[in-house]
Amino acid sequence: MAVPNRQWAPTGPLKSGILAVFLAGLTLSAISITGCGKGASATTSGARPAMRVTVVKAEQSNVPLTGEWVGTLDGYVNAQIQPQANGYLIRQDYREGSQVQEGQVLFEIDPRPFEAALEQAQGQLGQAQAQLALAQINVNRDTPLAEAHAIARSQLDNEIQQKAQAEASVKTAEAAVATANLNLGFTKVRSLITGVAGQAATQVGNLVSTQSILTSVSQLDPIKVYFSISDSEYLALTKRAGAGGSDLLHGASNILLTLTLSNAEVYPQKGHVVFVDRQLNSQTGAIRIAAAFPNPGNILRPGQFGRVKAETQVLHDAILVPQIAVTEFQGQEQVYTVGANGTVHVNTVTLGPQFGNSWVVENGLPSGSLVIIDNLQKLREGAPVSPQPAEFHALNTAQTAQPAGR
C-alpha cells in the first residue's frame, strides 16, 4: 500500500522555539554591522598623518655664467706654396704631413733654362763692361788734348756721352744678371713659414706655372679656433664690458677659454680671444671670433670641431634649487616649499640659467626656503608634511652655469 508523500513541518511549541532563535540571530547580526560601521567612521574622522618629505634649503651663491659655442679649428697661419718660376717639376724634397722649417726646400723645378738665361745675362754684362772700359779710355786720352785745343771740344763731349751710355748699359746688364740669378733660385720652391706641410697637389714630372698650387703649410702651434656668436650675445657682452664687467671680446682679455673636443674630452690647454671680425654676417646674423690655443706636439689639426666655453658673467647672490625640485604645470614652473606651519606651499617661479644640477631662480622664491625634492606628485597646497633635511651639493663653485633656461 503506497504511503502519501508529505513534507514535515514543525507545529506547536517546536515551531515557536525555532522562530525565536532565528530572530535572535538577526538581532546580533544587526548589532555587529552597526558596531563595525561606527569603528570605520571613527577612523575616517581622525586627522590625516603628515607625509614624510626630503627638503633642502634654497641658498644664495655667486654663480658664474658661461657661454658655449661650436668652434672650427684652423691653422694659425696657412700658406699656399706656389712656384715663382715656370718649368717641369723634377723633385719633391719633403715628406707629406711632416714638420718643415722656414726656408726649407720643398720642390725643385728643372733649372737648366734658368742657368742658360743667367749665362746669357752674364755675357751681356761682360760686353757692357768692355764698352764702358773703352769709353773710359777715350775720355781719359782726349781730355788733356781737348784742354790743349789739340782736338775739337765736341769730340770729347761725344766720348763723355758714350761713357755715360756704357755705364747705363752696365747697370742694365747687372740687373739682368740679378734677375737671372733670382729666377734660378726660384727653381727651388721653399716654405715661407715653419709648420706642417700637407699633401702635394702635383706630382714630379708635371709642368707647373706661377699659378700652380704645389702644397700648403700650416702653423699649428698655436692653433686658431673660429666660432660665431649671435648679434644679441655680442651686444650683451659689449654692454657688460662697458659697465665694468668681464671683457671677453678684447684681444688682451685675461678671460681664459676652454675647448671641449669631439670625444667629449676637455683640452688641457687654455686659450684666449685673438680678434673679433669687423662685421656681422648678414646671412647668419652672427659675428665671427677667433681664439688661439697652445698646441704643443701639433695634437690639434685644422678641420676639427670642438666646443668653446668661456665665463661671460657672474650672478651675485643667486638663489639655487635642485632640478628635481622643479615641476611644470600649465606652462609654469613650480617649486614646493614647507611653510612655517608645516604645510605645503606651491611657489610659481621664474627660472634663470642652469647651474650644474640646479636651477637659478630669478623670481618667486625667498632665500632660505625649505624646498621639497621628493614625493612631488603627491603634494597639494596646505597638505601637512614632515620635512627631513638632505645633503645638497649643487653649490659647488667648480660648476658653471649655462645661459639657457627652461
mmCIF file of C-alpha atoms in Angstrom, residues 113-129 168-186:
data_model
loop_
_atom_site.group_PDB
_atom_site.id
_atom_site.type_symbol
_atom_site.label_atom_id
_atom_site.label_comp_id
_atom_site.label_asym_id
_atom_site.label_seq_id
_atom_site.Cartn_x
_atom_site.Cartn_y
_atom_site.Cartn_z
ATOM 1 C CA PRO A 113 116.675 77.041 -68.823
ATOM 2 C CA PHE A 114 117.363 79.449 -65.978
ATOM 3 C CA GLU A 115 121.055 78.572 -65.866
ATOM 4 C CA ALA A 116 121.264 79.346 -69.585
ATOM 5 C CA ALA A 117 119.482 82.651 -69.076
ATOM 6 C CA LEU A 118 121.923 83.503 -66.315
ATOM 7 C CA GLU A 119 124.934 82.790 -68.513
ATOM 8 C CA GLN A 120 123.447 84.935 -71.276
ATOM 9 C CA ALA A 121 122.905 87.802 -68.873
ATOM 10 C CA GLN A 122 126.442 87.455 -67.570
ATOM 11 C CA GLY A 123 127.771 87.603 -71.159
ATOM 12 C CA GLN A 124 125.813 90.752 -71.868
ATOM 13 C CA LEU A 125 127.162 92.239 -68.679
ATOM 14 C CA GLY A 126 130.709 91.495 -69.857
ATOM 15 C CA GLN A 127 130.074 93.260 -73.170
ATOM 16 C CA ALA A 128 128.655 96.301 -71.402
ATOM 17 C CA GLN A 129 131.624 96.441 -69.064
ATOM 18 C CA ALA A 168 123.905 102.694 -68.055
ATOM 19 C CA SER A 169 124.356 99.564 -70.155
ATOM 20 C CA VAL A 170 126.456 98.030 -67.395
ATOM 21 C CA LYS A 171 123.748 98.741 -64.817
ATOM 22 C CA THR A 172 121.122 97.221 -67.078
ATOM 23 C CA ALA A 173 123.241 94.143 -67.630
ATOM 24 C CA GLU A 174 123.889 93.828 -63.885
ATOM 25 C CA ALA A 175 120.146 93.972 -63.236
ATOM 26 C CA ALA A 176 119.595 91.283 -65.857
ATOM 27 C CA VAL A 177 122.176 89.067 -64.141
ATOM 28 C CA ALA A 178 120.484 89.641 -60.770
ATOM 29 C CA THR A 179 117.103 88.740 -62.281
ATOM 30 C CA ALA A 180 118.504 85.620 -63.879
ATOM 31 C CA ASN A 181 120.078 84.627 -60.554
ATOM 32 C CA LEU A 182 116.781 85.237 -58.809
ATOM 33 C CA ASN A 183 114.848 83.152 -61.330
ATOM 34 C CA LEU A 184 117.382 80.380 -60.971
ATOM 35 C CA GLY A 185 116.879 80.492 -57.208
ATOM 36 C CA PHE A 186 113.116 80.246 -57.717
#
